[in-house]
XYZ file of C-alpha atoms in Angstrom:
748
model
C 100.044 39.667 3.179
C 97.580 41.325 5.552
C 100.019 41.052 8.436
C 102.813 42.578 6.346
C 100.617 45.531 5.338
C 99.450 45.980 8.923
C 103.023 45.868 10.210
C 104.282 48.385 7.668
C 101.435 50.810 8.375
C 101.787 50.484 12.139
C 105.580 50.863 12.131
C 105.471 53.875 9.791
C 102.889 55.489 12.015
C 105.053 54.998 15.080
C 108.188 56.301 13.393
C 106.417 59.445 12.245
C 104.097 60.247 15.095
C 104.357 58.136 18.228
C 106.848 58.389 21.073
C 106.201 54.869 22.385
C 108.344 52.050 21.086
C 111.434 50.152 22.118
C 114.570 51.667 23.535
C 116.801 52.908 20.765
C 120.486 53.791 20.683
C 121.781 57.215 19.824
C 123.060 56.671 16.286
C 125.829 59.207 16.747
C 127.411 57.273 19.601
C 130.382 54.961 19.009
C 129.353 51.375 19.708
C 132.224 48.911 19.699
C 132.179 45.260 18.748
C 134.828 42.717 19.684
C 133.817 40.164 17.087
C 137.037 40.780 15.175
C 139.064 40.241 18.404
C 139.989 43.960 18.334
C 137.491 46.580 19.473
C 136.135 48.655 16.599
C 133.247 50.980 15.847
C 130.331 48.786 14.718
C 129.567 51.284 11.944
C 133.085 50.976 10.497
C 133.660 47.206 10.318
C 133.336 45.452 6.963
C 130.530 43.091 7.919
C 126.946 43.187 9.114
C 127.159 43.616 12.898
C 124.434 44.485 15.379
C 125.102 45.536 18.965
C 122.471 45.595 21.711
C 123.608 47.549 24.752
C 122.874 46.585 28.340
C 120.467 49.519 28.637
C 118.576 48.329 25.555
C 118.367 44.798 26.968
C 116.901 46.080 30.227
C 114.378 48.516 28.769
C 113.198 45.992 26.167
C 112.822 43.345 28.897
C 115.162 40.994 27.023
C 116.084 38.455 29.705
C 116.943 35.289 27.741
C 119.014 34.527 24.640
C 115.760 33.531 22.935
C 114.502 37.123 23.328
C 117.289 38.413 21.044
C 115.256 37.366 17.987
C 112.869 40.246 18.749
C 115.599 42.833 18.154
C 117.910 41.108 15.630
C 116.179 40.527 12.272
C 117.694 37.567 10.459
C 118.162 35.711 13.756
C 115.678 32.921 14.566
C 115.338 30.603 17.551
C 113.789 27.141 17.794
C 113.549 24.952 20.889
C 113.949 21.334 19.749
C 111.815 18.463 20.977
C 114.581 17.380 23.375
C 114.943 20.908 24.794
C 118.097 21.799 22.833
C 117.991 25.425 21.567
C 118.794 26.101 17.901
C 119.869 29.533 16.607
C 119.856 30.395 12.907
C 121.150 33.530 11.143
C 120.134 34.308 7.549
C 118.854 30.758 7.091
C 122.102 29.141 8.243
C 121.438 26.874 11.203
C 121.286 23.224 12.201
C 118.071 21.901 13.731
C 118.838 18.739 15.661
C 117.686 17.342 18.982
C 121.086 16.024 20.085
C 122.990 17.643 22.931
C 126.225 17.213 20.955
C 124.910 18.706 17.694
C 127.552 21.247 16.570
C 125.797 24.574 15.890
C 126.015 26.841 12.848
C 125.946 29.987 15.034
C 128.793 30.151 17.536
C 128.461 31.747 20.968
C 130.987 33.104 23.444
C 131.211 35.071 26.670
C 133.986 37.688 26.552
C 135.455 35.694 23.622
C 135.632 32.434 25.635
C 133.761 29.879 23.472
C 130.374 28.475 24.479
C 130.401 25.577 21.981
C 126.796 24.410 22.417
C 123.759 26.740 22.590
C 122.225 24.935 25.571
C 125.114 26.250 27.685
C 124.295 29.899 26.935
C 121.132 30.048 29.052
C 122.821 31.864 31.925
C 124.774 34.350 29.803
C 121.990 36.984 29.650
C 122.834 38.524 33.001
C 124.528 41.812 33.946
C 125.772 42.494 30.409
C 127.561 45.473 28.931
C 126.261 44.490 25.503
C 125.659 41.645 23.046
C 127.430 41.610 19.656
C 125.698 39.710 16.842
C 127.864 39.169 13.746
C 126.185 37.899 10.590
C 127.780 35.733 7.940
C 130.650 33.230 8.286
C 133.011 34.116 11.149
C 135.291 31.094 10.883
C 138.614 32.902 10.516
C 138.557 34.228 14.097
C 135.709 32.338 15.801
C 136.466 28.960 14.253
C 134.306 26.401 12.542
C 130.626 26.056 13.462
C 130.112 29.789 12.915
C 128.955 29.564 9.280
C 125.790 31.472 10.128
C 127.458 34.005 12.375
C 128.585 34.583 15.948
C 127.039 35.947 19.155
C 129.426 37.354 21.761
C 128.038 38.199 25.211
C 130.111 40.948 26.826
C 129.819 40.945 30.616
C 129.706 44.214 32.535
C 133.169 44.651 34.033
C 134.349 45.461 37.568
C 134.319 49.184 38.313
C 136.955 51.491 39.777
C 134.507 52.712 42.438
C 132.031 50.841 44.608
C 128.823 50.291 42.676
C 125.712 48.201 43.181
C 122.453 47.765 41.372
C 119.554 45.453 40.783
C 116.182 44.897 39.203
C 113.119 42.940 40.238
C 110.083 42.337 38.027
C 106.756 40.706 38.804
C 104.501 39.647 35.964
C 101.410 37.730 34.943
C 101.148 34.030 35.895
C 103.036 34.680 39.139
C 106.396 35.261 37.501
C 109.120 36.904 39.610
C 112.537 37.765 38.115
C 115.359 39.364 40.034
C 118.913 40.401 39.217
C 121.585 42.245 41.224
C 125.283 43.111 41.114
C 127.974 44.432 43.436
C 131.168 45.849 41.954
C 134.262 47.703 43.078
C 137.940 47.624 44.062
C 139.390 45.113 46.518
C 142.896 46.554 46.470
C 144.692 49.117 44.346
C 145.321 46.454 41.670
C 142.367 44.113 42.207
C 138.721 44.672 41.231
C 135.718 42.342 41.374
C 132.098 42.169 40.281
C 129.501 39.707 41.562
C 126.171 39.279 39.755
C 123.251 36.971 40.535
C 119.963 36.241 38.797
C 116.814 34.311 39.763
C 113.633 33.469 37.850
C 110.648 31.918 39.606
C 107.044 31.070 38.710
C 105.226 31.932 35.505
C 103.281 28.746 34.741
C 101.448 29.933 31.612
C 100.390 26.630 30.024
C 96.961 25.276 30.924
C 95.724 21.706 30.507
C 92.946 21.104 27.987
C 91.371 18.351 30.114
C 91.826 19.230 33.794
C 92.703 21.962 36.286
C 96.477 21.857 35.877
C 99.251 24.245 34.817
C 102.783 23.930 33.468
C 105.622 26.331 32.686
C 106.990 27.455 36.051
C 110.546 28.804 35.976
C 113.055 27.863 38.683
C 116.337 29.226 37.366
C 119.366 30.524 39.277
C 122.555 31.980 37.794
C 125.642 33.730 39.084
C 128.863 35.272 37.814
C 132.020 36.448 39.587
C 134.538 38.562 37.665
C 137.942 39.331 39.171
C 140.376 41.655 37.365
C 143.982 41.855 38.521
C 146.466 44.375 37.136
C 149.621 42.516 38.151
C 151.932 45.094 36.555
C 151.539 47.972 34.150
C 151.824 45.506 31.246
C 150.406 42.250 32.650
C 146.749 41.732 33.572
C 144.396 38.838 34.354
C 140.596 38.542 34.104
C 138.918 35.604 35.844
C 135.308 34.745 34.977
C 133.519 32.180 37.158
C 129.903 31.622 36.175
C 127.239 28.972 36.377
C 123.544 28.264 36.535
C 120.997 25.754 37.813
C 117.698 25.057 36.049
C 114.771 23.253 37.699
C 112.116 24.814 35.460
C 109.164 22.970 33.955
C 109.658 21.667 30.450
C 106.973 22.858 28.035
C 104.253 20.665 26.571
C 102.668 20.904 23.131
C 99.282 20.877 21.489
C 98.137 17.704 19.728
C 97.278 18.962 16.221
C 97.116 15.805 14.086
C 98.014 12.188 13.388
C 100.938 11.436 11.076
C 100.100 7.797 10.226
C 96.936 5.904 9.284
C 94.578 5.607 12.294
C 94.205 1.864 11.711
C 97.817 1.381 12.870
C 97.207 3.163 16.182
C 95.789 2.027 19.520
C 92.052 2.684 19.745
C 92.469 5.210 22.570
C 94.745 7.336 20.401
C 92.609 7.129 17.231
C 89.754 8.911 18.973
C 91.804 11.314 21.076
C 90.538 14.908 20.649
C 92.734 17.539 19.037
C 93.889 20.492 21.118
C 91.504 23.392 21.631
C 94.197 25.555 20.010
C 94.292 28.433 22.485
C 97.629 30.131 23.098
C 97.854 28.692 26.615
C 96.366 25.293 25.758
C 98.585 22.217 26.084
C 98.372 18.672 27.387
C 100.648 16.306 29.265
C 100.462 13.160 31.400
C 99.000 13.630 34.846
C 101.087 12.869 37.922
C 104.533 13.171 36.303
C 107.174 15.773 37.091
C 107.912 17.372 33.719
C 110.852 19.538 34.596
C 114.509 20.154 33.931
C 117.324 19.057 36.212
C 120.274 20.847 34.622
C 123.469 22.365 36.026
C 126.324 24.267 34.380
C 129.500 25.901 35.595
C 132.275 27.602 33.701
C 135.688 29.045 34.524
C 137.591 31.247 32.081
C 140.894 33.044 32.582
C 142.060 35.772 30.218
C 145.717 36.810 30.511
C 147.158 39.742 28.603
C 150.737 40.939 28.264
C 151.274 44.283 26.542
C 154.682 44.908 24.991
C 155.816 47.733 22.710
C 153.910 47.258 19.443
C 152.506 43.859 20.437
C 149.962 42.243 22.784
C 149.919 38.577 23.813
C 146.534 37.152 24.863
C 145.659 33.796 26.430
C 142.073 32.602 27.009
C 141.750 29.375 29.014
C 138.312 27.864 29.615
C 136.734 24.871 31.353
C 133.010 24.039 31.216
C 130.890 21.289 32.743
C 127.203 20.636 32.131
C 124.800 17.858 33.095
C 121.085 17.316 32.655
C 118.293 14.856 33.446
C 115.059 16.329 32.075
C 111.609 14.977 31.265
C 109.455 16.278 28.389
C 105.991 15.291 27.132
C 106.456 15.285 23.335
C 102.995 14.125 22.244
C 100.583 16.824 23.453
C 98.179 14.311 25.025
C 97.437 12.919 28.486
C 98.572 9.512 27.167
C 102.161 8.282 27.114
C 102.501 8.370 23.348
C 106.025 9.814 23.398
C 107.813 10.886 26.574
C 111.491 11.864 26.377
C 114.016 11.990 29.195
C 117.312 13.428 27.873
C 120.184 12.445 30.175
C 123.611 13.779 29.406
C 126.749 15.651 30.292
C 129.311 17.877 28.587
C 132.890 18.623 29.517
C 134.787 21.158 27.429
C 138.388 22.362 27.765
C 139.648 25.083 25.420
C 142.764 27.180 25.103
C 143.507 30.081 22.762
C 146.841 31.860 22.392
C 147.262 34.842 20.115
C 149.451 37.823 19.431
C 148.240 41.095 17.965
C 149.707 44.399 17.024
C 149.132 47.585 15.099
C 151.052 50.293 13.329
C 149.689 53.424 11.697
C 148.385 51.499 8.687
C 148.529 47.812 9.617
C 146.868 45.740 12.324
C 147.342 41.998 12.652
C 146.447 38.926 14.696
C 148.031 35.474 14.647
C 147.208 32.620 16.970
C 146.004 29.123 17.582
C 143.603 27.239 19.778
C 142.860 23.763 21.080
C 139.556 22.291 22.222
C 138.660 18.967 23.814
C 135.048 17.878 24.313
C 133.640 14.839 26.071
C 129.916 14.324 25.571
C 127.521 11.787 27.069
C 124.146 12.122 25.340
C 121.414 9.612 26.268
C 117.658 9.621 25.788
C 115.168 7.403 27.594
C 112.085 7.395 25.361
C 108.743 5.852 26.416
C 105.891 5.152 23.973
C 103.615 2.398 25.390
C 100.533 3.961 23.723
C 101.766 4.139 20.132
C 102.008 2.304 16.825
C 105.443 0.977 17.731
C 105.578 -2.732 18.672
C 107.396 -2.174 21.972
C 107.137 0.236 24.905
C 110.388 2.188 24.957
C 114.042 2.562 24.100
C 117.137 3.888 25.838
C 119.477 5.533 23.312
C 123.049 5.886 24.553
C 125.798 7.808 22.738
C 129.298 8.944 23.627
C 131.411 11.468 21.715
C 134.958 12.725 22.134
C 136.122 15.670 20.061
C 139.695 16.855 19.639
C 140.287 19.959 17.528
C 143.135 22.390 17.013
C 143.455 25.368 14.705
C 145.859 28.071 13.521
C 144.600 31.455 12.350
C 145.767 34.862 11.133
C 144.075 38.118 10.248
C 145.499 41.273 8.629
C 143.978 44.703 8.160
C 145.835 47.192 5.985
C 145.046 50.816 5.215
C 145.954 51.218 1.529
C 145.175 54.924 1.574
C 143.424 57.009 4.187
C 139.982 56.013 2.893
C 140.492 52.400 1.735
C 141.176 49.420 3.992
C 141.810 45.821 2.992
C 141.255 42.896 5.343
C 142.100 39.205 5.017
C 141.897 36.216 7.307
C 142.766 32.520 7.174
C 142.197 29.573 9.512
C 143.233 25.922 9.338
C 141.335 23.423 11.519
C 142.016 19.767 12.262
C 139.241 17.896 14.060
C 138.598 14.282 15.045
C 135.107 13.412 16.316
C 134.837 9.882 17.779
C 131.443 8.295 18.350
C 129.995 5.235 20.104
C 126.280 4.476 20.242
C 123.580 1.881 20.645
C 119.859 1.929 21.300
C 119.207 -0.265 24.331
C 116.055 -1.893 25.536
C 114.540 0.390 28.166
C 114.722 -2.333 30.813
C 111.117 -3.455 30.438
C 112.017 -6.185 27.967
C 109.431 -5.423 25.254
C 112.015 -3.901 22.921
C 114.479 -6.735 23.537
C 111.814 -9.355 22.790
C 110.708 -7.600 19.585
C 114.222 -7.123 18.208
C 115.084 -10.730 19.092
C 112.081 -12.011 17.118
C 112.801 -9.812 14.091
C 116.524 -10.596 14.046
C 115.874 -14.323 14.369
C 113.359 -14.235 11.512
C 115.518 -12.167 9.164
C 118.832 -13.890 9.886
C 117.524 -17.467 9.968
C 119.344 -18.171 13.229
C 118.566 -17.554 16.900
C 119.320 -14.005 18.045
C 118.727 -12.939 21.633
C 118.742 -9.479 23.182
C 118.602 -9.327 26.967
C 116.320 -6.818 28.754
C 118.282 -3.596 28.979
C 120.761 -4.825 26.379
C 121.937 -3.277 23.110
C 119.195 -3.651 20.489
C 120.656 -1.935 17.410
C 121.199 -4.439 14.586
C 124.022 -4.404 12.057
C 123.724 -5.637 8.455
C 124.045 -9.249 9.715
C 121.168 -8.666 12.159
C 123.453 -8.865 15.178
C 123.026 -6.503 18.158
C 125.987 -4.134 17.841
C 127.332 -1.029 19.527
C 128.486 1.146 16.646
C 131.888 2.802 16.774
C 132.734 5.463 14.194
C 134.814 8.582 13.684
C 134.772 11.723 11.542
C 138.140 13.217 10.638
C 138.058 16.645 9.087
C 140.736 19.084 7.957
C 139.480 22.343 6.520
C 140.317 25.942 5.669
C 138.171 28.980 6.447
C 139.072 32.326 4.908
C 137.830 35.854 4.392
C 138.782 38.867 2.260
C 137.164 42.308 2.478
C 137.558 45.892 1.311
C 136.173 48.929 3.126
C 135.986 52.382 1.467
C 135.145 55.594 3.320
C 134.020 57.678 0.349
C 132.967 60.594 2.591
C 133.150 61.415 6.274
C 131.472 58.568 8.258
C 130.105 57.038 5.056
C 131.369 53.597 4.163
C 130.807 50.902 1.593
C 132.307 47.436 1.864
C 132.453 44.106 0.073
C 133.615 40.717 1.316
C 133.922 37.100 0.273
C 134.420 34.311 2.802
C 134.218 30.589 3.302
C 132.933 28.987 6.487
C 132.967 25.385 7.606
C 130.803 23.339 9.969
C 131.679 20.050 11.671
C 130.041 16.784 10.763
C 127.464 15.470 13.217
C 126.315 12.186 14.699
C 122.685 11.769 15.853
C 121.238 10.691 19.182
C 118.207 8.506 18.494
C 116.557 5.165 19.195
C 118.001 3.359 16.186
C 117.091 -0.260 15.484
C 119.588 -0.340 12.587
C 123.211 0.823 12.675
C 122.621 2.679 9.389
C 120.547 5.251 11.282
C 123.715 6.369 13.079
C 125.348 7.343 9.775
C 126.720 10.850 10.401
C 125.976 14.002 8.481
C 129.143 14.970 6.625
C 130.749 18.395 7.212
C 129.156 21.331 5.392
C 130.699 24.463 3.912
C 129.437 27.849 2.850
C 130.833 30.351 0.339
C 129.485 33.816 1.163
C 129.577 37.052 -0.835
C 128.374 40.247 0.857
C 128.319 43.943 -0.013
C 126.965 46.747 2.089
C 127.026 50.357 3.204
C 127.058 52.284 6.492
C 126.013 55.926 6.326
C 126.040 58.512 9.093
C 123.763 61.416 8.073
C 122.278 64.599 9.529
C 125.351 65.331 11.655
C 125.185 61.876 13.197
C 121.448 62.024 13.899
C 120.653 59.266 11.396
C 122.522 56.014 10.823
C 121.512 53.841 7.850
C 123.171 50.468 7.238
C 122.379 48.022 4.469
C 123.761 44.779 3.070
C 123.072 42.243 0.361
C 124.399 38.678 0.515
C 124.621 35.492 -1.517
C 125.538 32.091 -0.025
C 126.538 28.990 -1.970
C 125.882 26.027 0.334
C 127.517 22.579 0.065
C 126.269 19.560 2.049
C 123.796 21.435 4.243
C 122.937 19.267 7.248
C 119.292 18.497 8.020
C 117.381 16.423 10.522
C 115.490 14.273 8.032
C 114.307 10.695 7.721
C 115.986 7.391 7.120
C 114.154 4.168 6.399
C 114.308 1.447 9.013
C 113.618 -1.885 7.238
C 111.325 -2.965 10.059
C 109.730 0.240 11.343
C 109.702 2.487 8.247
C 110.824 6.151 8.160
C 112.635 7.165 11.342
C 114.683 10.208 12.265
C 118.216 10.555 10.941
C 120.721 13.132 9.709
C 121.055 13.848 5.994
C 123.062 16.182 3.749
C 121.577 18.375 1.019
C 124.261 18.320 -1.730
C 123.678 21.832 -3.105
C 121.607 24.783 -1.960
C 121.746 28.556 -1.913
C 120.631 31.575 0.082
C 120.409 35.201 -0.936
C 118.896 38.236 0.675
C 119.244 41.770 1.964
C 119.053 43.770 5.181
C 118.349 47.399 5.978
C 118.701 49.139 9.321
C 117.926 52.763 10.234
C 118.461 54.415 13.630
C 117.481 58.043 14.126
C 117.449 60.746 16.787
C 114.270 62.570 15.786
C 114.403 65.232 18.508
C 115.828 65.610 22.020
C 114.716 62.521 23.921
C 113.059 60.856 20.920
C 114.753 58.090 18.926
C 113.484 55.463 16.524
C 114.731 52.436 14.649
C 113.646 50.149 11.844
C 115.317 46.885 10.790
C 114.266 44.743 7.827
C 115.701 41.381 6.782
C 114.866 39.322 3.668
C 116.212 35.765 3.290
C 115.481 33.520 0.305
C 116.644 29.912 0.666
C 116.463 27.163 -1.947
C 117.496 23.525 -2.334
C 119.195 23.211 -5.736
C 118.895 20.315 -8.149
C 117.260 16.995 -7.359
C 117.085 16.020 -3.687
C 115.133 12.898 -2.815
C 114.233 12.375 0.838
C 111.249 12.177 3.171
C 108.922 14.914 4.332
C 108.047 15.605 7.955
C 105.648 12.658 8.232
C 107.695 10.099 6.288
C 106.458 10.404 2.689
C 109.131 9.964 0.004
C 109.402 13.012 -2.243
C 111.538 15.254 -4.412
C 112.403 18.499 -2.642
C 114.553 20.324 -5.166
C 113.485 23.974 -5.336
C 112.018 24.032 -1.791
C 113.047 26.590 0.858
C 114.817 25.434 4.002
C 112.674 24.435 6.979
C 112.463 26.980 9.801
C 113.659 29.811 7.544
C 111.205 32.729 7.267
C 111.709 35.049 4.303
C 110.831 38.336 6.004
C 111.670 39.628 9.459
C 111.085 43.188 10.624
C 111.623 45.117 13.835
C 110.497 48.676 14.548
C 111.155 50.675 17.690
C 110.672 54.117 19.193
C 111.701 55.471 22.586
C 110.919 58.797 24.155
C 111.888 60.434 27.423
C 111.356 63.900 28.890
C 111.870 65.560 32.264
C 108.896 65.577 34.605
C 110.689 67.567 37.301
C 114.223 68.387 38.356
C 114.611 64.867 39.783
C 112.363 62.738 37.556
C 112.399 61.733 33.898
C 109.471 59.944 32.316
C 109.941 57.568 29.396
C 108.025 55.256 27.117
C 109.373 52.456 24.968
C 107.688 50.114 22.541
C 108.761 47.594 19.990
C 107.127 45.708 17.146
C 108.547 42.645 15.398
C 107.312 40.503 12.542
C 108.309 37.030 11.377
C 107.115 35.564 8.083
C 105.583 32.113 7.766
C 107.782 29.044 7.391
C 107.539 25.272 7.744
C 108.931 22.903 10.346
C 110.157 20.226 7.904
C 110.662 19.346 4.272
C 107.588 18.989 2.088
C 105.892 22.285 3.036
C 103.022 20.292 4.567
C 100.044 22.350 5.802
C 100.054 20.368 9.056
C 103.614 21.552 9.797
C 103.200 25.198 8.734
C 104.255 27.959 11.117
C 102.105 31.006 10.260
C 103.512 34.523 10.265
C 103.070 36.588 13.410
C 103.513 40.046 14.939
C 104.688 40.755 18.476
C 104.260 44.134 20.156
C 105.961 45.074 23.440
C 105.723 48.330 25.366
C 106.790 49.926 28.640
C 106.098 53.129 30.576
C 108.384 54.284 33.354
C 109.946 56.964 35.511
C 113.643 57.455 36.292
C 114.467 59.134 39.579
C 117.580 61.198 40.146
C 118.483 59.030 43.133
C 119.203 56.055 40.829
C 115.779 54.379 40.977
C 113.699 53.359 37.960
C 110.073 52.163 38.128
C 108.143 50.885 35.116
C 105.197 48.865 33.908
C 105.507 46.701 30.804
C 103.623 44.342 28.523
C 104.945 41.702 26.136
C 102.893 40.329 23.240
C 100.452 43.198 23.673
C 98.137 41.916 20.915
C 98.027 38.450 22.529
C 99.193 36.911 19.268
C 98.614 33.147 19.059
C 101.876 32.017 17.451
C 103.876 28.805 17.138
C 107.635 28.263 17.251
C 107.665 24.643 15.994
C 105.382 21.847 14.862
C 107.180 18.705 15.968
C 106.887 15.184 14.559
C 109.503 13.646 16.831
C 106.849 11.037 17.640
C 106.156 8.748 14.642
C 102.412 8.962 15.385
C 101.436 12.554 16.186
C 102.269 16.153 15.371
C 102.375 18.707 18.173
C 102.466 22.489 18.045
C 104.784 24.353 20.435
C 103.581 27.863 21.230
C 105.147 31.119 22.283
C 103.901 32.874 25.408
C 100.622 34.823 25.471
C 100.238 38.438 26.591
C 102.356 39.015 29.695
C 102.245 42.227 31.723
C 104.007 43.299 34.868
C 105.955 45.910 36.797
C 109.665 46.366 37.404
C 111.757 48.313 39.899
C 115.487 48.843 39.439
C 118.193 50.788 41.208
C 121.846 51.664 40.698
C 124.196 53.439 43.096
């Protein structure tokens, strides 16, 4: 409560008196979103939409997709124990460690789908803006957008030669650089090349020795080529990719999750972490880093005919990784994870759209094929488990096609109706087995157990499949999920006065079923989570006041959730509670949001965003908490779902001379407490926290911009997850401490 009071007082003080918070957007300007496949003013669409411009991204030092949570209340980010990012909007998300886990928040670059969040790491580069759409977006973005959609809009090639760049140096030896070159190649051909590099920044410090972790080694690039073949036919080619050799992050050992008597002596007496923001621990002499590569090609073709436009978006993506992460927060090998995998995605969308004076429409279809190899080599020689490691191997192939339509009709000049419908047919095929890691200890253990339980000799070879079926035979499981579903949306938008709107909508979204990647000793652990669906009701308003100097938007929402997917526990008959996917039969979410953006005086603007989300598991739900205790969780909130999120910002600029403009920006964000797993255990609590960022700079008339900045000004010690991926220990994963630096940018 103290943090909430402090935040409210501090934000109010800034909004009234201080010209030093984050870059705001002139509320009178028309900001477009393409989330409905047709560009529209964000303050006129019948849904909650937030747009962050490229200028806002730069001045707020937002350089990764994770940073968006600081400026989009209702959006949360969690990095899973295997390094897979998880985005959640209004409590709708899917925390899982698998590479192939279908998300609940869809992502795209210029409307080309990015089907898995791990692929979006290189998207935050040379952007025109980012559109964040809240609530189910299944009618136009497809399934797996029950929480919402994030569309990254790349800065486009320019008519004239243009170049620009930015370099920033910061605490811990971090150096980030970005540059672009854009312009015409011929009278009908334009291109834009952008590159980005991140180096250094090792901010984690070992508790036991002189050692650091956290260096970035990330490279990304994008080439856009636009060709106006004729007056009615155009093509846009997007070639982008990235390479990541950064350190993986370690955690802090914060507690045991089983009785000490079951643990090796060296682990029973191992000291807990010192708890500092930089403190962490990992095994000495190992290279804990990522080895990931991604490349993507997308071609958008558009043919404009009288009264109608045909659009084709073709996309191919390839990703591979071979990472190593210390997941136990100690200098012992209690739980090391090496995710090894690859993704190949082919997608094609075809659509036609048109508009008359009162009617606009879209009809289309798409096809997507995915091939996923998702393995995990897990080592745990110093643990309670009776063998030293396991090599989980899974393969998935996904085939999906869909048909969709959307209509928008102006009933009278002030009332608009909108409706959308989508039919999806998906088949998700799955093969998996947990193999011995090659050392033979797992094979020997499973052989002994299977022989004892079956009453006949069972032998597993070193490196062989060690997952047992109901007859205690080593078996590679083969399964499939077939799903046919409808997503739909209906909305009404009423402009009751000039630039003053109210709207209401009802929609249904759908999310794919999911198979887990884990070291299963029983085939039952590979039981998939069934598809989930969400019925959403939302009503809101968008008001332009004071001659456009003040924009106030608000919304209230209610979600009825069926079969919510969770990473929970399943009981292994030999090893006890182990990770698995489960469905919560019934649950609900309700909440509200309020956003205000104001131009207070020439050069001074401010913003305040508030989000409240209340989640609840309905009825009886028996499962296991985060450390494997059986319990009844009806009435509990969802894990990783804070109730309150706030963001306040102010920016101010004024001329210093004829050729220089000084500016200050600052930003404050707050996230309420939550818990990492079912059971609301104190050990797994994530306390609330406040982050404050600020910058001071000078813009020169020649196109140069120099600034100094600080992130996490208060040096808040905050956690993003408490992980129990190891059956023996809990580890806390921290956000970064105070980071300060200087930046220089130019544009000609």
